[in-house]
Coordinates of C-alpha atoms and ligand atoms in Angstrom, one line a residue:
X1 CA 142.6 -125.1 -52.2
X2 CA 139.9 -122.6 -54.2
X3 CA 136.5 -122.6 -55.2
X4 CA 135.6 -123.0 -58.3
X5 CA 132.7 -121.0 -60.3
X6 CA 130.4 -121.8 -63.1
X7 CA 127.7 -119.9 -64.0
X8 CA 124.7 -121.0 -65.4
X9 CA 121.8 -119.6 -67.9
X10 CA 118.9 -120.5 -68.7
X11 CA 116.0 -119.7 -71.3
X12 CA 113.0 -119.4 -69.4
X13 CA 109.5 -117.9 -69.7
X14 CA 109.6 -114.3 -67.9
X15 CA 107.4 -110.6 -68.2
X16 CA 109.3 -107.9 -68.0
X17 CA 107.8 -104.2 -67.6
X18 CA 109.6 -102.1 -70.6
X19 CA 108.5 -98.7 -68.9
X20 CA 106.6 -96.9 -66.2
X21 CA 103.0 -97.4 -66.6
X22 CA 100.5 -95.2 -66.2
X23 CA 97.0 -95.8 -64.5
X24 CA 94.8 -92.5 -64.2
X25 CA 91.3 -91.7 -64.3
X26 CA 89.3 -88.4 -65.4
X27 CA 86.5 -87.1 -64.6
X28 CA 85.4 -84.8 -67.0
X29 CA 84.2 -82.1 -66.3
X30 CA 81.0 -79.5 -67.6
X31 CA 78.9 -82.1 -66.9
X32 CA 80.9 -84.7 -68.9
X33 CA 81.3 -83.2 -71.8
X34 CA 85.0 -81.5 -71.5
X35 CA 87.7 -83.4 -72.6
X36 CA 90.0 -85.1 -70.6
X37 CA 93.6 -82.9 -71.6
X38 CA 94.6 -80.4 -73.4
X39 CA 93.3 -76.6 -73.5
X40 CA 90.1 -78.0 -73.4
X41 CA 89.9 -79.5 -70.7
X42 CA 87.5 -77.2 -68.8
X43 CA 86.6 -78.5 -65.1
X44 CA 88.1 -81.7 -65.7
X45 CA 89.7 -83.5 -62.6
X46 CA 93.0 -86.3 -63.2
X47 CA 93.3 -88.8 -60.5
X48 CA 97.0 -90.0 -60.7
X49 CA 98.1 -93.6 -59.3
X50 CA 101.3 -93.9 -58.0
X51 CA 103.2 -96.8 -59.3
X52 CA 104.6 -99.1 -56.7
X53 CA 102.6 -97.2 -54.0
X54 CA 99.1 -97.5 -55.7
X55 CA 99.7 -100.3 -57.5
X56 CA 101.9 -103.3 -58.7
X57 CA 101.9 -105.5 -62.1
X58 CA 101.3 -108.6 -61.4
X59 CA 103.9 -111.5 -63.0
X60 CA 103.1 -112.0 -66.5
X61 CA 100.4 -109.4 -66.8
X62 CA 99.8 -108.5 -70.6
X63 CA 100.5 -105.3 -72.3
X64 CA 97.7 -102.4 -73.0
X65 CA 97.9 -98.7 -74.3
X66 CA 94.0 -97.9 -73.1
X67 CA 93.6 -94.5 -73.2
X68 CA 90.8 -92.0 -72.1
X69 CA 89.5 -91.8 -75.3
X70 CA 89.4 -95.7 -75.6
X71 CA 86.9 -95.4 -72.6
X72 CA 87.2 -98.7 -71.5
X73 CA 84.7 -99.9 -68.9
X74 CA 85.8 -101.2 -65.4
X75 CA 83.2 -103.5 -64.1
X76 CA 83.1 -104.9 -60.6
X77 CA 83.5 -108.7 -60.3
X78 CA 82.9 -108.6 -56.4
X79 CA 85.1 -111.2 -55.0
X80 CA 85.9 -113.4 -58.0
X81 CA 83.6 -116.6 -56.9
X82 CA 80.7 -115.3 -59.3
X83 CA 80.4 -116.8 -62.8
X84 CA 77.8 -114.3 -64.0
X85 CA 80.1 -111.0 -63.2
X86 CA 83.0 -112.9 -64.5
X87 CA 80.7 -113.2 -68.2
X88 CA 78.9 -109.8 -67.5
X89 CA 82.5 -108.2 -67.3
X90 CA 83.8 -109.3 -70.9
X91 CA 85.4 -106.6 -72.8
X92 CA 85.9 -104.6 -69.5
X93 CA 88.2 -104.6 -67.2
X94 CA 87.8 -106.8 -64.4
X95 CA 88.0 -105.2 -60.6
X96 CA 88.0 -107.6 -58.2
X97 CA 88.4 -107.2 -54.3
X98 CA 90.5 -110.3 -52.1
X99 CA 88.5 -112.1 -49.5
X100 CA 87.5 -114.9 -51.2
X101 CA 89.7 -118.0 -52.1
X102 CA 89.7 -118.2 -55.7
X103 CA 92.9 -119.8 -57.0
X104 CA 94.9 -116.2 -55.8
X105 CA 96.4 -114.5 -59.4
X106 CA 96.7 -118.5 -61.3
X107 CA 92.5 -118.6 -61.1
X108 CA 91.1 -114.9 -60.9
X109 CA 93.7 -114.6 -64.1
X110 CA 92.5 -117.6 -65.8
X111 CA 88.9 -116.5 -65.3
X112 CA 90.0 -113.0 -66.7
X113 CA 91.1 -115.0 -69.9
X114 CA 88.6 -117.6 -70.7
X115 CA 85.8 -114.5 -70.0
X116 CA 87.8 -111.9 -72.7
X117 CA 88.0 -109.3 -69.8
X118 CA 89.9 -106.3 -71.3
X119 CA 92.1 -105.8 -67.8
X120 CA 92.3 -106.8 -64.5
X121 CA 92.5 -105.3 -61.1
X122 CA 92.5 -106.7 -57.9
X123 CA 92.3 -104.6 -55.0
X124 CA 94.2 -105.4 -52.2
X125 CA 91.7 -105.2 -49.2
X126 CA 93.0 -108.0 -46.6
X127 CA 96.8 -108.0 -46.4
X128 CA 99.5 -105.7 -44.5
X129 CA 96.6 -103.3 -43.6
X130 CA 97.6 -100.9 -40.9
X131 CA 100.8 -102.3 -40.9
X132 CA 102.8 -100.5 -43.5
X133 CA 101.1 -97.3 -44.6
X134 CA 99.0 -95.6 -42.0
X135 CA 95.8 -97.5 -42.6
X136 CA 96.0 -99.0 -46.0
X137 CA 96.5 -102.3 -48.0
X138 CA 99.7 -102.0 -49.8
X139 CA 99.9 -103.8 -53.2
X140 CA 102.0 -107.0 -53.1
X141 CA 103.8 -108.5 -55.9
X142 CA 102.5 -112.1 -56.9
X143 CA 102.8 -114.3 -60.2
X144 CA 100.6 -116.8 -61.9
X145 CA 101.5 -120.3 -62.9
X146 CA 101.4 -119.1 -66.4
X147 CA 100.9 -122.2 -68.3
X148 CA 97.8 -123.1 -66.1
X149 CA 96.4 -119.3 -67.8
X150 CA 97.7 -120.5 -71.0
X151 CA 95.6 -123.3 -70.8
X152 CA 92.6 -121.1 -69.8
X153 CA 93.3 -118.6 -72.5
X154 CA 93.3 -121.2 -75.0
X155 CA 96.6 -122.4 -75.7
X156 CA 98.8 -118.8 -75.3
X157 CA 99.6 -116.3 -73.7
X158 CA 97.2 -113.6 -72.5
X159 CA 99.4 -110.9 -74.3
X160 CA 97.1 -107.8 -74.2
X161 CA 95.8 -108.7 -70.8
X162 CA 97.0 -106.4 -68.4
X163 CA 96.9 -107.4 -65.0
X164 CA 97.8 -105.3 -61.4
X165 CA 97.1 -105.5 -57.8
X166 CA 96.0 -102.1 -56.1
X167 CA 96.3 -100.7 -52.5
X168 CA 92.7 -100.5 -50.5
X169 CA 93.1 -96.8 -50.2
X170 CA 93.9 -96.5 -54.4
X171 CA 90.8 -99.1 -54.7
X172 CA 88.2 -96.9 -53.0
X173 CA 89.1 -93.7 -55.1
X174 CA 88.7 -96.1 -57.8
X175 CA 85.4 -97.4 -56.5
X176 CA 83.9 -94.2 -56.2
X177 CA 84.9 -92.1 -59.6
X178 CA 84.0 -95.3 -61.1
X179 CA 80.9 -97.6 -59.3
X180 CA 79.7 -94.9 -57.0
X181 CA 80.2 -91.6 -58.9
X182 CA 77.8 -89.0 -57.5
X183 CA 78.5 -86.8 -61.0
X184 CA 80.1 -87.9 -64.0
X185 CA 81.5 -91.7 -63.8
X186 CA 85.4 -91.2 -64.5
X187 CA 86.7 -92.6 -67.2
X188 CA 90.5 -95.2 -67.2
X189 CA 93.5 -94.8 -68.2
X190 CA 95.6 -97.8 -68.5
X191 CA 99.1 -98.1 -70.2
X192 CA 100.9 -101.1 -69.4
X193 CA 104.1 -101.7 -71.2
X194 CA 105.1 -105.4 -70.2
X195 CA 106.0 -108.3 -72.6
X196 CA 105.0 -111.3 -71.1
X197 CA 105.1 -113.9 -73.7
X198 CA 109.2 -113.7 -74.6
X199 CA 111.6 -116.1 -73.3
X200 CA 114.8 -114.3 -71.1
X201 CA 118.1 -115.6 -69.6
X202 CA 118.1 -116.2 -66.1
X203 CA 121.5 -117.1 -64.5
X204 CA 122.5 -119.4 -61.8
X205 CA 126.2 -118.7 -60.3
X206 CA 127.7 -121.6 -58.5
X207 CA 130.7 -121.9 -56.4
X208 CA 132.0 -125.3 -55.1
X209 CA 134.6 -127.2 -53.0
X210 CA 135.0 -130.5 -54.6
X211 CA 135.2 -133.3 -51.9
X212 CA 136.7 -136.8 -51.8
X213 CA 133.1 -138.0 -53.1
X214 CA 130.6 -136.9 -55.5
X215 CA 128.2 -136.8 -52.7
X216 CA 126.9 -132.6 -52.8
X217 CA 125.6 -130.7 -50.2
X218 CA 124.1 -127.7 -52.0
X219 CA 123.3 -124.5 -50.1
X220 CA 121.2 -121.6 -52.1
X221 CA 119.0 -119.0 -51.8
X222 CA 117.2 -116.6 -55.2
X223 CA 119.0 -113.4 -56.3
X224 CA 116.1 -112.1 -57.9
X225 CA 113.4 -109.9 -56.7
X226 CA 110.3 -108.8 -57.1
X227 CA 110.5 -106.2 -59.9
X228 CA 109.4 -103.0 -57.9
X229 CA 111.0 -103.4 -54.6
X230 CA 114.6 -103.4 -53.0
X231 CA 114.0 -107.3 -51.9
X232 CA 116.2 -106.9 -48.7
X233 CA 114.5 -109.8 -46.8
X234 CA 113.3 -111.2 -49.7
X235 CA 116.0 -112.3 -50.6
X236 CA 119.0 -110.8 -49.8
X237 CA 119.1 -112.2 -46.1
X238 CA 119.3 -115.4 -48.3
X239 CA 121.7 -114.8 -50.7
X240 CA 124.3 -112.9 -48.2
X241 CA 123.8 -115.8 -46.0
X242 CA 124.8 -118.0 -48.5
X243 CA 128.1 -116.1 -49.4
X244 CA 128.8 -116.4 -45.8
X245 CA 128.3 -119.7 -45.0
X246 CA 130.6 -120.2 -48.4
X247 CA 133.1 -117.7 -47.3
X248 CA 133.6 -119.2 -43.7
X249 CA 133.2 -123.1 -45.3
X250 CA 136.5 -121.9 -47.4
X251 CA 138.5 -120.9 -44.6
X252 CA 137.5 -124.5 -42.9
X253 CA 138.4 -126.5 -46.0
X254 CA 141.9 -124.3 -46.7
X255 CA 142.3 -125.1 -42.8
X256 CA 141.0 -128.6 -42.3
X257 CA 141.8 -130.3 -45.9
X258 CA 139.5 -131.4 -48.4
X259 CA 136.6 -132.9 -47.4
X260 CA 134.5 -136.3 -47.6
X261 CA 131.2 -134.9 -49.8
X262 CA 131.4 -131.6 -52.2
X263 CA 130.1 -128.7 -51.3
X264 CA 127.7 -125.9 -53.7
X265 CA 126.8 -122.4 -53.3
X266 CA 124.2 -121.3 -55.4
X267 CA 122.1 -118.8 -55.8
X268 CA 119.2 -118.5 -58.2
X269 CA 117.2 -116.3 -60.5
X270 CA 113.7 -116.0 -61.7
X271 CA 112.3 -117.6 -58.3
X272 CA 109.9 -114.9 -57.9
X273 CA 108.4 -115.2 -61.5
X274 CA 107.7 -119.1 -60.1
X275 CA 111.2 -120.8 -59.5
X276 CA 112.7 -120.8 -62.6
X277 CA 116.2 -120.7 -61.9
X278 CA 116.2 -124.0 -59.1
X279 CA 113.8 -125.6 -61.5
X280 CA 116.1 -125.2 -64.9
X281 CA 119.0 -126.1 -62.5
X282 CA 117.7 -129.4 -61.3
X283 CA 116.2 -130.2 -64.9
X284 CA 119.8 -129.7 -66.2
X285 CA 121.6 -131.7 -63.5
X286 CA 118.3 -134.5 -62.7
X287 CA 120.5 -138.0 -63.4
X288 CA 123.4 -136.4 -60.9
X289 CA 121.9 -134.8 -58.5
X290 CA 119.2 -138.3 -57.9
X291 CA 122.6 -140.2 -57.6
X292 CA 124.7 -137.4 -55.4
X293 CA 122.5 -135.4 -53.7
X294 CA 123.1 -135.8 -49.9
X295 CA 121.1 -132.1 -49.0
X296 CA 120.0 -128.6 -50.3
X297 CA 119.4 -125.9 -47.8
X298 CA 117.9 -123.4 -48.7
X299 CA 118.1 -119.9 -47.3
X300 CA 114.5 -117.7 -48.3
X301 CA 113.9 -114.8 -45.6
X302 CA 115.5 -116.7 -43.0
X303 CA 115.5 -113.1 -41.6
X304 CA 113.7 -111.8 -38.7
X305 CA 112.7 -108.0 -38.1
X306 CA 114.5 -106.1 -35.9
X307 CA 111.3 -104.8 -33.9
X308 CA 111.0 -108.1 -32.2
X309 CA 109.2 -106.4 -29.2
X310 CA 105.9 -105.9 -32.0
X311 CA 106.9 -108.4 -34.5
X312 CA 108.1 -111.5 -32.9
X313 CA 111.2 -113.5 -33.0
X314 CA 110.6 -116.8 -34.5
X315 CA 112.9 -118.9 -36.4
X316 CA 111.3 -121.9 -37.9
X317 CA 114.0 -124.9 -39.4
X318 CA 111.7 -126.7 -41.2
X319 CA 113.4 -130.1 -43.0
X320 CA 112.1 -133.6 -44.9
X321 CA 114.2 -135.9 -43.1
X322 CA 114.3 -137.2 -39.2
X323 CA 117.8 -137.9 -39.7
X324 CA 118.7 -134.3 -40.6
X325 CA 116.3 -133.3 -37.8
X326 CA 118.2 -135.1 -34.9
X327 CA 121.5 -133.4 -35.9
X328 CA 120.0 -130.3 -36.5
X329 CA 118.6 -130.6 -32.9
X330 CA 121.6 -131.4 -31.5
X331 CA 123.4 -128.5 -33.3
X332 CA 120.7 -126.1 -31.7
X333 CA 120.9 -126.9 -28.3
X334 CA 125.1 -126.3 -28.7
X335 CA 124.0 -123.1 -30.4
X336 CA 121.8 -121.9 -27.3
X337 CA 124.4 -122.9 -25.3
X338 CA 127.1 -121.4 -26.5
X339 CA 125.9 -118.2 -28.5
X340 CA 123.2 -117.3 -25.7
X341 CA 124.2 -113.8 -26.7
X342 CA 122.5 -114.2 -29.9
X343 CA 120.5 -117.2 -29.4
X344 CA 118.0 -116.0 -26.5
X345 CA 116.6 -113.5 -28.3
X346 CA 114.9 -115.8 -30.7
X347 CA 112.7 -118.2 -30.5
X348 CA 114.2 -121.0 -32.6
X349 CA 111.6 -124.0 -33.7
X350 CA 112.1 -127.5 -35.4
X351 CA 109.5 -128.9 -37.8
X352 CA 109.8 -131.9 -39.7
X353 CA 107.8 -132.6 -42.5
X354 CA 108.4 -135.3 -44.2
X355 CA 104.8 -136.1 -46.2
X356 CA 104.5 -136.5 -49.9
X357 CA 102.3 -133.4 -50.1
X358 CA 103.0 -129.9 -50.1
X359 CA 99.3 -129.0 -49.1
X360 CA 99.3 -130.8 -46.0
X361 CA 102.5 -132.8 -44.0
X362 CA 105.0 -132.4 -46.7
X363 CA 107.6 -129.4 -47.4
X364 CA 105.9 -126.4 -49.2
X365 CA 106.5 -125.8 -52.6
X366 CA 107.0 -122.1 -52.4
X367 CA 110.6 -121.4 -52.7
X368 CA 113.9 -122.5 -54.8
X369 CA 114.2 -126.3 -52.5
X370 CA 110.7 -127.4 -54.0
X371 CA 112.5 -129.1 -57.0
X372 CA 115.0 -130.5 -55.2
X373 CA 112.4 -132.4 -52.6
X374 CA 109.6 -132.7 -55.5
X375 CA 111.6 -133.1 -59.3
X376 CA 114.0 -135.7 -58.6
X377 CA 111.7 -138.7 -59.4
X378 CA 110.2 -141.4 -57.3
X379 CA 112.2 -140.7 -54.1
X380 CA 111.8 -137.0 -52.7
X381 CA 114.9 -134.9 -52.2
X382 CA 116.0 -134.3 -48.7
X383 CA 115.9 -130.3 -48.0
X384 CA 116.0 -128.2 -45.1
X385 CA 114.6 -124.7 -45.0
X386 CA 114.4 -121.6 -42.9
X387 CA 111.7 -119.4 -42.2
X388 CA 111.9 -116.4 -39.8
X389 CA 109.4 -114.3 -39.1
X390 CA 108.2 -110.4 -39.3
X391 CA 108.7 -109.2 -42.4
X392 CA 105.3 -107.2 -43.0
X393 CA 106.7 -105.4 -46.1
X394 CA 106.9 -109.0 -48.0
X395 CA 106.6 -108.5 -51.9
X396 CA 105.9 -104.4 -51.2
X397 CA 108.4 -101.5 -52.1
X398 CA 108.8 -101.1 -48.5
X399 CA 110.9 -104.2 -48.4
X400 CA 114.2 -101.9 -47.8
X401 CA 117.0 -102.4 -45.8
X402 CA 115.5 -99.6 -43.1
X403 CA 114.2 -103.0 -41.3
X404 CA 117.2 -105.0 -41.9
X405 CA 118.3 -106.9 -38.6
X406 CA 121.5 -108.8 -39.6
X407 CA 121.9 -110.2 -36.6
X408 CA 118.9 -112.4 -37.2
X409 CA 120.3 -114.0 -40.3
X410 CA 123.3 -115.3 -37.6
X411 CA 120.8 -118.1 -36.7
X412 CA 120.5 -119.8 -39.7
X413 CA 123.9 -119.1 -41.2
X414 CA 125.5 -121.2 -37.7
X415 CA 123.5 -123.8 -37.3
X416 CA 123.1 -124.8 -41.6
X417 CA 126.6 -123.6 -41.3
X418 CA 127.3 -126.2 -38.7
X419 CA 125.5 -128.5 -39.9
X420 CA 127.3 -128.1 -43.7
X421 CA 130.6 -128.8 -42.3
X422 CA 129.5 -131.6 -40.4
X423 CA 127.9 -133.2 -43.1
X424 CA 131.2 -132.1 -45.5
X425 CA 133.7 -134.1 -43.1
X426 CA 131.2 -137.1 -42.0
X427 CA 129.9 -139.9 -43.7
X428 CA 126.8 -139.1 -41.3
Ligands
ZN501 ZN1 111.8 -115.1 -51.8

């Protein structure tokens, strides 16, 4: 008895970064009036961003080639909740510091479009401080929902909108050769070269165990990454645990015989870019999986850090369904009781949350299960998810293996593991 594979690709709307980009700012120097390279450059100072480091694109940011000569103004757009800086700032490019809750990248992006800023930046100021980089605000990685900045850009893509997130430390050199220059005001460079309004193939491998039934079970987790980082708990915990739980699931099935429901490994691309992959998938296979669809689990950083003296320990198995819950409590206790070795040294929490609403008592909508619970019509999807907990460098290029703890992933991998077989050889 095998499994059997099918990949799956889909056309779906993506950015891509073609190059290294370049952000730098020059102050020139004799008073100004030096130019910025070249032999005459004459007291002139470069300030160099590292990329990465300094600063992140941000998904679907649009391309730009401003140069020094260009001279392209930066103008301050405080926190992002004031109209007038927003109108002030057209034809510039936008800085904007975090604090203030205005829609994350999908608003402060759309306001960058319907404005005609040239450029945006938005300084990172609030998250990871202190925690990853002696006392500084690494960038993070986030996307937009890009047909809500569509809409606000009138109908396509911002294309020659460049958009990136900066660290606090990067931000305040910024700030003062730019806002608070004592001398000459520096002058930004900016080359961008992303494409963000192509289509590209994502792919969606599959493995599965066909069952007696049609009935699935579906266990997955997003290959993808975020473009400038390793993504080892975000989400290669995932996907590894998902090859495990399919690799030890095998050896059941070539032991026990087929069984009652089918089982699916899957693992997904373009989650990161705003779950493209589970979202194509689900489209593709709607009419099947409303009829067959017994459970998705789905696996997203159900890793914890291995510094759980300064990080914690939690593991959070959050499902949609009581039924689900009461098995998976069951399954817990068993697991506490007979892997204490492992199990004491995390704290392992039930949730259910079986609401209509991702914004308050119903599962988020964050990660690859969202259109299995939310796109299959009337009647939500029944999911189950993990969370575990620490993971500081989330959507940073220090998301390395250096902090990987697989031990951690253990947790989830037996009890969803558990649980899959049970469900695989029940009619439960
Ligand atoms: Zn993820």
């Amino acid at each position: 008895m095998g499994m059997s594979v099918t990949e799956h690709s889909y056309q779906v709307p993506m950015h891509h970064v073609n190059a290294e980009p370049s952000l730098r700012i020059c102050i020139q120097g004799f008073g100004g009036n030096s130019a910025c390279e070249g032999p005459f450059a004459v007291g002139t100072q470069i300030i160099q961003f590292q990329h990465r480091v300094d600063y992140v694109i941000q998904g679907f940011s649009g391309f730009s080639e401003y140069t020094f000569q260009d001279d392209v103004q930066v103008a301050d757009v405080g926190n992002g909740t004031d109209d007038a800086l927003w109108a002030a700032a057209a034809g510039s490019i936008g800085y904007v510091r975090s604090g203030a809750n205005v829609g994350g990248n999908t608003g402060i992006f759309s306001k960058a479009a319907e404005n005609n800023l040239a450029g945006l930046i938005f300084v990172n100021k609030h998250a990871n401080c202190g925690q990853i980089e002696a006392n500084d605000c690494v960038p993070i990685f986030k996307t937009s929902r890009i047909d809500e900045v569509q809409d606000a850009n009138g109908g396509t893509v911002p294309s020659e909108l460049p958009f990136i997130a900066m660290s606090k430390d990067a931000g305040e050199i910024l700030e003062q050769a730019i806002f608070n220059a004592t001398g000459t005001t520096g002058v930004l460079e900016m080359l961008m070269d992303v494409t963000n309004d192509q289509e590209r193939t994502i792919y969606v491998p599959c493995g599965e165990i066909r069952g007696k039934s049609s009935e699935v079970v579906i266990v997955g987790g997003h290959h993808d990454t975020v473009y400038h980082g390793q993504g080892a708990v975000d989400d290669t915990s995932g996907t590894a645990s998902v090859l495990e739980i399919g690799r030890q699931l095998s050896q059941i099935v070539n032991e026990t015989g087929k069984p009652e429901r089918t089982l699916r490994f899957c693992t997904w691309g373009g989650e990161e870019e705003g779950l493209y992959g589970s979202r194509a998938y689900v489209s593709a296979f709607q009419n099947s999986l409303k009829d067959d669809l017994r459970l998705y689990l789905n696996l997203d950083m159900s890793h914890v850090d291995a510094d759980t003296a300064n990080r914690g320990n939690s593991v959070t198995l959050i499902g949609n369904h009581p039924d689900d819950m009461d098995h998976l409590a069951r399954i817990t206790e068993l697991y506490r009781n007979e892997r204490s070795d492992v199990a004491d040294r995390y704290d392992i929490q039930l949730r259910t949350l079986d609401g209509d609403d991702p914004d308050s008592n119903g599962m988020p909508d964050n990660s690859d299960h969202a259109p299995f619970v939310y796109d299959l019509g009337d009647e939500r999807g029944r999911a189950v998810i993990c969370y575990g907990s620490g993971s500081w460098e989330y959507h940073t290029y220090a998301d390395t293996m250096e902090r990987f703890n697989e031990e951690s992933l253990g947790v989830s991998v037996t009890i969803y593991g558990t649980y899959m077989r049970f469900l695989a050889y029940s009619d439960s």
